[in-house]
PDB file of C-alpha atoms and ligand atoms in Angstrom:
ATOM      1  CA  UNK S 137     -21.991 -13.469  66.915  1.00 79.00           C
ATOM      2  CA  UNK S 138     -22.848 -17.016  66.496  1.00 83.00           C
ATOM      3  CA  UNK S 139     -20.800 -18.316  64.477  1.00 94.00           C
ATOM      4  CA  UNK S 140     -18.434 -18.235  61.404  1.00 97.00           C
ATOM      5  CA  UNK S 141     -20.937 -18.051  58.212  1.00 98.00           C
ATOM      6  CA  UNK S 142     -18.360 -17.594  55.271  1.00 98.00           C
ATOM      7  CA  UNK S 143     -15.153 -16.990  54.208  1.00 98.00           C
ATOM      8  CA  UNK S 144     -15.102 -14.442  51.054  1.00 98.00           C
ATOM      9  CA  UNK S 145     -12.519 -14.910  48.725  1.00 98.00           C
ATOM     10  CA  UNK S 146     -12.012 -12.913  45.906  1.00 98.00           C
ATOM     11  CA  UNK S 147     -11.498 -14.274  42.401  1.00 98.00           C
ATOM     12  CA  UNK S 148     -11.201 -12.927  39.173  1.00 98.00           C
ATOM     13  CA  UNK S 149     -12.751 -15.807  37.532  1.00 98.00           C
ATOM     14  CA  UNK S 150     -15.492 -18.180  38.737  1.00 98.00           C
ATOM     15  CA  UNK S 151     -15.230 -20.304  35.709  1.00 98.00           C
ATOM     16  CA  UNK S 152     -11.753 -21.096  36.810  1.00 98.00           C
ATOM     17  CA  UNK S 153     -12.210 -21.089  40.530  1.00 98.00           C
ATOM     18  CA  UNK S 154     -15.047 -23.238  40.709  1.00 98.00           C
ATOM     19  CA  UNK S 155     -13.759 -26.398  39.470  1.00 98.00           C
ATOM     20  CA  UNK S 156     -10.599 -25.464  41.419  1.00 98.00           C
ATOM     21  CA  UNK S 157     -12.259 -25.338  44.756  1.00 98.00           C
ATOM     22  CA  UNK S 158     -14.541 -27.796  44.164  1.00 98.00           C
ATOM     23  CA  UNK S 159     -11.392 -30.611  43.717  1.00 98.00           C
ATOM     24  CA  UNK S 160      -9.373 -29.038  46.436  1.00 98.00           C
ATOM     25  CA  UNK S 161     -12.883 -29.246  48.865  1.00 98.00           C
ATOM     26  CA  UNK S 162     -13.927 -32.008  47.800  1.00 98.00           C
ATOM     27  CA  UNK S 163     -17.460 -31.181  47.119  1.00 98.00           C
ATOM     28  CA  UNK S 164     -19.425 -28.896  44.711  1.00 98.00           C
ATOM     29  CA  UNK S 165     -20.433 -25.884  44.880  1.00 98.00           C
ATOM     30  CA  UNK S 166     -24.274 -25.852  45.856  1.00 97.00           C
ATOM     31  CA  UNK S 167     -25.225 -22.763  44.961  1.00 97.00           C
ATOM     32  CA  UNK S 168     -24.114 -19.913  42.202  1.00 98.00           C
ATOM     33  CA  UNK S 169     -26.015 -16.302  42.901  1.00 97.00           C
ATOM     34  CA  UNK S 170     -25.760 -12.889  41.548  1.00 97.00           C
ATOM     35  CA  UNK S 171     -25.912  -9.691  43.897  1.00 97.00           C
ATOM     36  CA  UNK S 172     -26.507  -7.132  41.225  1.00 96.00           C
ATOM     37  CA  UNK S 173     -26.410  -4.601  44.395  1.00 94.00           C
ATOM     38  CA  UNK S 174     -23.060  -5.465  44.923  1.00 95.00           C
ATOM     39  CA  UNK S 175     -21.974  -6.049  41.336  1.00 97.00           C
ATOM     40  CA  UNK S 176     -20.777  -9.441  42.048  1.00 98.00           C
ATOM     41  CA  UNK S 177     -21.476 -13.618  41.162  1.00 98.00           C
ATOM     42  CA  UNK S 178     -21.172 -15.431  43.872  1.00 98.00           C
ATOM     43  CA  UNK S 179     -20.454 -19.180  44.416  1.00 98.00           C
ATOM     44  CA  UNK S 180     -20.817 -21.422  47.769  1.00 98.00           C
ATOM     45  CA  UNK S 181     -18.905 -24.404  49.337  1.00 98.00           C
ATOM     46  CA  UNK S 182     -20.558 -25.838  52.307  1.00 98.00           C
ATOM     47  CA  UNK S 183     -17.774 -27.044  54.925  1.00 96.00           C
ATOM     48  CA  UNK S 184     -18.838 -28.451  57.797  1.00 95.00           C
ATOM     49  CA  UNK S 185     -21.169 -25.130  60.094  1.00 95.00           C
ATOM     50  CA  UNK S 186     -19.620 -22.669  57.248  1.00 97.00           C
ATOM     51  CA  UNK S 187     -18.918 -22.031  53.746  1.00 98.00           C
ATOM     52  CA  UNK S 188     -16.390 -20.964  51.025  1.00 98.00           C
ATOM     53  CA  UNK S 189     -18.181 -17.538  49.292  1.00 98.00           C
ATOM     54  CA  UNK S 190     -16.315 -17.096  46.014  1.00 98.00           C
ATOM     55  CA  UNK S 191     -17.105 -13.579  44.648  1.00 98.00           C
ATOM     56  CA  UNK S 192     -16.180 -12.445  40.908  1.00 98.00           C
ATOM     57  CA  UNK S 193     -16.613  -9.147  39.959  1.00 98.00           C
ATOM     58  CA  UNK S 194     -19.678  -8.169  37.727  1.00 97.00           C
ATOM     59  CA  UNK S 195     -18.936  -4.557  36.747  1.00 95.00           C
ATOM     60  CA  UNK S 196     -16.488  -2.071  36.950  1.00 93.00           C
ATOM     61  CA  UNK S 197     -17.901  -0.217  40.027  1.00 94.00           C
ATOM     62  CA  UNK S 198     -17.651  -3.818  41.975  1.00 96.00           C
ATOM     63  CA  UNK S 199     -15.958  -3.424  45.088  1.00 97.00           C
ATOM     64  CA  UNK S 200     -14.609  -6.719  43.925  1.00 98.00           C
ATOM     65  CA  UNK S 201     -12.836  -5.057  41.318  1.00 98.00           C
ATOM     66  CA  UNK S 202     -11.384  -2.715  43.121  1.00 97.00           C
ATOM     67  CA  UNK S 203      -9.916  -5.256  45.859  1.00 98.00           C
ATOM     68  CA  UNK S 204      -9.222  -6.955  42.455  1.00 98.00           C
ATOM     69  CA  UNK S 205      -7.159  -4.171  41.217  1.00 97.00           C
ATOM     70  CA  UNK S 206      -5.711  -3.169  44.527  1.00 97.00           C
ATOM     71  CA  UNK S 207      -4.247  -6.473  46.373  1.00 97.00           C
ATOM     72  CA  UNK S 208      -5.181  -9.190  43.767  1.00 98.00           C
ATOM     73  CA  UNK S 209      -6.690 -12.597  44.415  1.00 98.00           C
ATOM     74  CA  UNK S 210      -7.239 -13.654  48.039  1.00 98.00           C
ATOM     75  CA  UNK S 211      -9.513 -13.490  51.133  1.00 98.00           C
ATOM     76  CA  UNK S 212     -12.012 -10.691  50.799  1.00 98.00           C
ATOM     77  CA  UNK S 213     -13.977 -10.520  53.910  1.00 98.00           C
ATOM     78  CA  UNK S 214     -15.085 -12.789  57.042  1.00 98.00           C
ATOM     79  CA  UNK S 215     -18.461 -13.206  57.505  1.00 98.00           C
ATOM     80  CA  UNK S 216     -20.423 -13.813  61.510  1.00 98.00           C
ATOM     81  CA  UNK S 217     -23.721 -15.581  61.469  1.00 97.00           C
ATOM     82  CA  UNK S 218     -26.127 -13.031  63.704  1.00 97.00           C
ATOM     83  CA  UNK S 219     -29.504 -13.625  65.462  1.00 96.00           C
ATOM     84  CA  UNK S 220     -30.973 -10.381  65.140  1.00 97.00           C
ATOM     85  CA  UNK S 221     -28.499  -8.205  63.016  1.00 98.00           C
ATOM     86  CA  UNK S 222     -30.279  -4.776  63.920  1.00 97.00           C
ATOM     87  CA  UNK S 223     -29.529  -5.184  67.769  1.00 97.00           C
ATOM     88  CA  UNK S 224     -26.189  -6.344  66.603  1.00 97.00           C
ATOM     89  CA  UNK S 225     -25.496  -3.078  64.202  1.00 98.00           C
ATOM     90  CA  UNK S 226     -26.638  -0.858  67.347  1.00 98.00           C
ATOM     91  CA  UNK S 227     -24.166  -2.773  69.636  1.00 98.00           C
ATOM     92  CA  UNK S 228     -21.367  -2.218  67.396  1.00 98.00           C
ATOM     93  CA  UNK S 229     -22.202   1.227  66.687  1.00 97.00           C
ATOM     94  CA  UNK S 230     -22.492   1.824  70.549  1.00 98.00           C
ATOM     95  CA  UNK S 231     -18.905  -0.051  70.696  1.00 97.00           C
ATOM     96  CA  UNK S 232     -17.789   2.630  68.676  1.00 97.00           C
ATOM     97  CA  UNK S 233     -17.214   0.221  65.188  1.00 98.00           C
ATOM     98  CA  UNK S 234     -17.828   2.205  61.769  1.00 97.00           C
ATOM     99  CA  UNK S 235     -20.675   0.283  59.588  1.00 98.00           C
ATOM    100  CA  UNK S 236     -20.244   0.356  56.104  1.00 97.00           C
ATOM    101  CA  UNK S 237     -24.296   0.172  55.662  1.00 95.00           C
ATOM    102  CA  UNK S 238     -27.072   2.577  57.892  1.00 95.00           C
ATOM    103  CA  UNK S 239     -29.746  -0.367  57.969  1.00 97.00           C
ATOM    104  CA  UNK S 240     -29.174  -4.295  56.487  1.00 97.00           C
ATOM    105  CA  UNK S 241     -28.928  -5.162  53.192  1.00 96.00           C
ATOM    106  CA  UNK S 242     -29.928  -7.729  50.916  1.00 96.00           C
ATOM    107  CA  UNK S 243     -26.662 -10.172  50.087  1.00 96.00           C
ATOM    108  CA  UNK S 244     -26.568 -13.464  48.919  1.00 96.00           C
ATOM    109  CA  UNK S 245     -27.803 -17.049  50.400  1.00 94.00           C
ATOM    110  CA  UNK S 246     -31.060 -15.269  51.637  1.00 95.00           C
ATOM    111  CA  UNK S 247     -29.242 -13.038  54.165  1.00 97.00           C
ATOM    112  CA  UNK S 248     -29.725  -9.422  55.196  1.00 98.00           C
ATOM    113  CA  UNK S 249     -25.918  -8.273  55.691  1.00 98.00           C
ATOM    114  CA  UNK S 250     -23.604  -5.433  56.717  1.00 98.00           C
ATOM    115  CA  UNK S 251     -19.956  -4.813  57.077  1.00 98.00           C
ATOM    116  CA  UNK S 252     -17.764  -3.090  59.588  1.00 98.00           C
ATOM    117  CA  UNK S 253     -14.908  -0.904  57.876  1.00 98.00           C
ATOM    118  CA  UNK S 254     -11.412  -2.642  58.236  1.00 98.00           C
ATOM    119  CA  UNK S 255     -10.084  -0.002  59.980  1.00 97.00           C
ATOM    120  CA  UNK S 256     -11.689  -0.512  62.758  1.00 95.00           C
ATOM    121  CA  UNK S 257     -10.706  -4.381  62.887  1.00 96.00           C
ATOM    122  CA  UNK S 258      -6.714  -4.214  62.413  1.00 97.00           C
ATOM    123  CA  UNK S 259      -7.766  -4.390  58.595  1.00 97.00           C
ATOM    124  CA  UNK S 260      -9.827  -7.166  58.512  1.00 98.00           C
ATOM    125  CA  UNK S 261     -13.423  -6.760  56.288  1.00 98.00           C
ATOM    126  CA  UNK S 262     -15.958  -8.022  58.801  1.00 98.00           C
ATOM    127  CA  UNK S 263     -19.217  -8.893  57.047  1.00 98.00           C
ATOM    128  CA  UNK S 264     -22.378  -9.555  59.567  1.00 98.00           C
ATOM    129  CA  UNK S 265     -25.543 -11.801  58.104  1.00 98.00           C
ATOM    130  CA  UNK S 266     -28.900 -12.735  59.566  1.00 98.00           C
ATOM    131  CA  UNK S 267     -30.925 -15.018  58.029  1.00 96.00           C
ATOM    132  CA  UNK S 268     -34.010 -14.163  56.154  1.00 94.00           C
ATOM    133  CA  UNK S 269     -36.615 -15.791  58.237  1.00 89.00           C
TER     134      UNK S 269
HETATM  135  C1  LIG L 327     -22.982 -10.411  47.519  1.00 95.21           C
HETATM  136  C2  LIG L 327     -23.053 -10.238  48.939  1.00 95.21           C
HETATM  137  C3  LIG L 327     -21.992 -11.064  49.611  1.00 95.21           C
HETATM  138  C4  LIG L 327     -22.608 -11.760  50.815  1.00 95.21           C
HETATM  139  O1  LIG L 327     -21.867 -12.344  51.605  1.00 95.21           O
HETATM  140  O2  LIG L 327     -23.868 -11.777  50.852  1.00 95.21           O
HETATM  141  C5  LIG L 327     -20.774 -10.281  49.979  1.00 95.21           C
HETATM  142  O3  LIG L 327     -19.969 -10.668  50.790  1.00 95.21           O
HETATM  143  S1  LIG L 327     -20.559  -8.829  49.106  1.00 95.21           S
HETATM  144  C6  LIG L 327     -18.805  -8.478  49.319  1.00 95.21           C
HETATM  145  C7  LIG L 327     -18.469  -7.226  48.568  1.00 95.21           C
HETATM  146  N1  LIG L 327     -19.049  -6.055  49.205  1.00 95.21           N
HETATM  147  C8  LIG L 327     -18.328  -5.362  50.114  1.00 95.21           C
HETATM  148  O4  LIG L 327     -17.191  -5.629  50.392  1.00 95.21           O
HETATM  149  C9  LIG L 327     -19.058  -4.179  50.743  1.00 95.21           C
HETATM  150  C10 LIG L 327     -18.240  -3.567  51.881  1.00 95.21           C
HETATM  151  N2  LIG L 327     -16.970  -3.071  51.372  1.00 95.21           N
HETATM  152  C11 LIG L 327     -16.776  -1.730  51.139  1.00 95.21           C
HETATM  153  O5  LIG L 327     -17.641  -0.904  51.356  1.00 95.21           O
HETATM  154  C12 LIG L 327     -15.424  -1.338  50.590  1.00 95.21           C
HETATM  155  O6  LIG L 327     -14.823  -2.452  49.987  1.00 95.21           O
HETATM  156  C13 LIG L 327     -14.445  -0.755  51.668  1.00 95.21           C
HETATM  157  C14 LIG L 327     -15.084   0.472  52.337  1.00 95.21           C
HETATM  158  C15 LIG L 327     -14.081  -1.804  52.695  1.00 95.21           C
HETATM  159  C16 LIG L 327     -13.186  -0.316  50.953  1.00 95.21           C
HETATM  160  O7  LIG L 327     -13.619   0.470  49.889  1.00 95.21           O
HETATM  161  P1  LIG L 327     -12.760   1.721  49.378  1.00 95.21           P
HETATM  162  O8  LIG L 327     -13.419   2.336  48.199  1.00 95.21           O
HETATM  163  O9  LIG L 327     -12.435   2.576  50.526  1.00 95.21           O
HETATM  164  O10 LIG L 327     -11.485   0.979  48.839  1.00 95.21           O
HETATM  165  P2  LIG L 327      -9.985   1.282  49.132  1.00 95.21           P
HETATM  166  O11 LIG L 327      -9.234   0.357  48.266  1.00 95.21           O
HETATM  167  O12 LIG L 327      -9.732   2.753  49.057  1.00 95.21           O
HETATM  168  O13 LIG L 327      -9.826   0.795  50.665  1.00 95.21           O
HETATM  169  C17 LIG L 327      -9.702   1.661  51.751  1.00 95.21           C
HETATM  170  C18 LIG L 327      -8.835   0.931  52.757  1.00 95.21           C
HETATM  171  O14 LIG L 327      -9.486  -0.305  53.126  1.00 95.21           O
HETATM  172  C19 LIG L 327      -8.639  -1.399  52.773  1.00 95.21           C
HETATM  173  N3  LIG L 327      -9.490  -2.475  52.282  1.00 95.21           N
HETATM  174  C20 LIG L 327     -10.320  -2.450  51.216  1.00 95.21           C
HETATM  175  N4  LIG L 327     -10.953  -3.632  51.092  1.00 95.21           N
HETATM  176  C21 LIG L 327     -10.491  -4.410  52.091  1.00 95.21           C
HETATM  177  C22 LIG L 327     -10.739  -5.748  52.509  1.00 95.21           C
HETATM  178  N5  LIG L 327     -11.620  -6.520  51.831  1.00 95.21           N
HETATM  179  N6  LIG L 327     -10.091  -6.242  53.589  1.00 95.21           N
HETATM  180  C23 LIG L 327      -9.207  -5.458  54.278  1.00 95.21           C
HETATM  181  N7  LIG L 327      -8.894  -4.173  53.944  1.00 95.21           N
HETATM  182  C24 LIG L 327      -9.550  -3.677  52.865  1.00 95.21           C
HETATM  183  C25 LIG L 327      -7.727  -0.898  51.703  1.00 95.21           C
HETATM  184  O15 LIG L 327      -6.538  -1.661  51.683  1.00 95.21           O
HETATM  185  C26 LIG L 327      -7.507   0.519  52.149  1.00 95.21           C
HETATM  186  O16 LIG L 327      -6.585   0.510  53.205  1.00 95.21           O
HETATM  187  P3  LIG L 327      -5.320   1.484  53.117  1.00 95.21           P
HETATM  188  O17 LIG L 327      -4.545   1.197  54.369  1.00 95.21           O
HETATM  189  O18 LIG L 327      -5.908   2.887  53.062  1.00 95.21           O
HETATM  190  O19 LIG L 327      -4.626   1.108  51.836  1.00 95.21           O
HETATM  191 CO1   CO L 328     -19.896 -12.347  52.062  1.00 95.21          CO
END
């Protein structure tokens, strides 16, 4: 793993988050992208080599929401920058990690992605992305 990507945090509104984060960065948000796959908007911060991910539920089925409903507003999910995120999946599932996803999937900021469950990282969401190249 390369590299931090992106921080996910978890909001329930982008229309109030946005402006929020964009005073307390500093700088706007460069991009705003829906993942109907994953039932949520997304909106990204650059800082510095990685980024602020804001994610706002888009349906009730949204594991958003349920995080949401659970544990409230707050970090979501930490996100590794791969080279090659197959070789990467088969490592971890060699290491003996629990993937959320059998092959990549498509997520947001051209990426391919995957996650490892949180119970397998002392409750910490790990997210893996590759670039689309
Ligand atoms: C748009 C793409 C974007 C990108 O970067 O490209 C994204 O980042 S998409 C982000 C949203 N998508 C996902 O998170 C997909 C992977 N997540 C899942 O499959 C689920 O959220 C899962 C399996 C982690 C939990 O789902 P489940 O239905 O099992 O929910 P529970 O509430 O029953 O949780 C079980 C257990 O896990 C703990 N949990 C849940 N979410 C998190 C989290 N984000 N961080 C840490 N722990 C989490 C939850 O507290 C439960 O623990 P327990 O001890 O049993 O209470
Ligand atoms: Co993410």
């Amino acid at each position: 793993m390369r590299k931090v990507e992106h921080i996910g945090i978890a909001v329930y509104s982008l229309e109030k988050a946005v402006p929020l984060y964009s005073r307390l960065l500093n700088t706007p948000c460069y991009k705003q992208e829906a993942v109907d796959s994953e039932q949520v908007q997304t909106a990204f911060f650059q800082q510095g080599d990685t980024k602020i991910e804001l994610l706002e539920a888009t349906g009730e089925a949204s594991t958003i929401r349920r995080f949401l409903d659970k544990k409230g507003e707050g970090i979501h999910h930490i996100a590794f920058d791969v080279e090659d995120i197959y070789a990467e999946m088969e490592r971890l599932r060699s290491e003996g990690f629990t993937l959320l996803n059998e092959t990549p999937k498509p997520g947001a900021d051209n990426k391919l992605i995957c996650f490892v469950h949180p119970k397998d990282s002392h409750g910490v969401l790990i997210e893996l992305c590759q670039e689309i190249r």
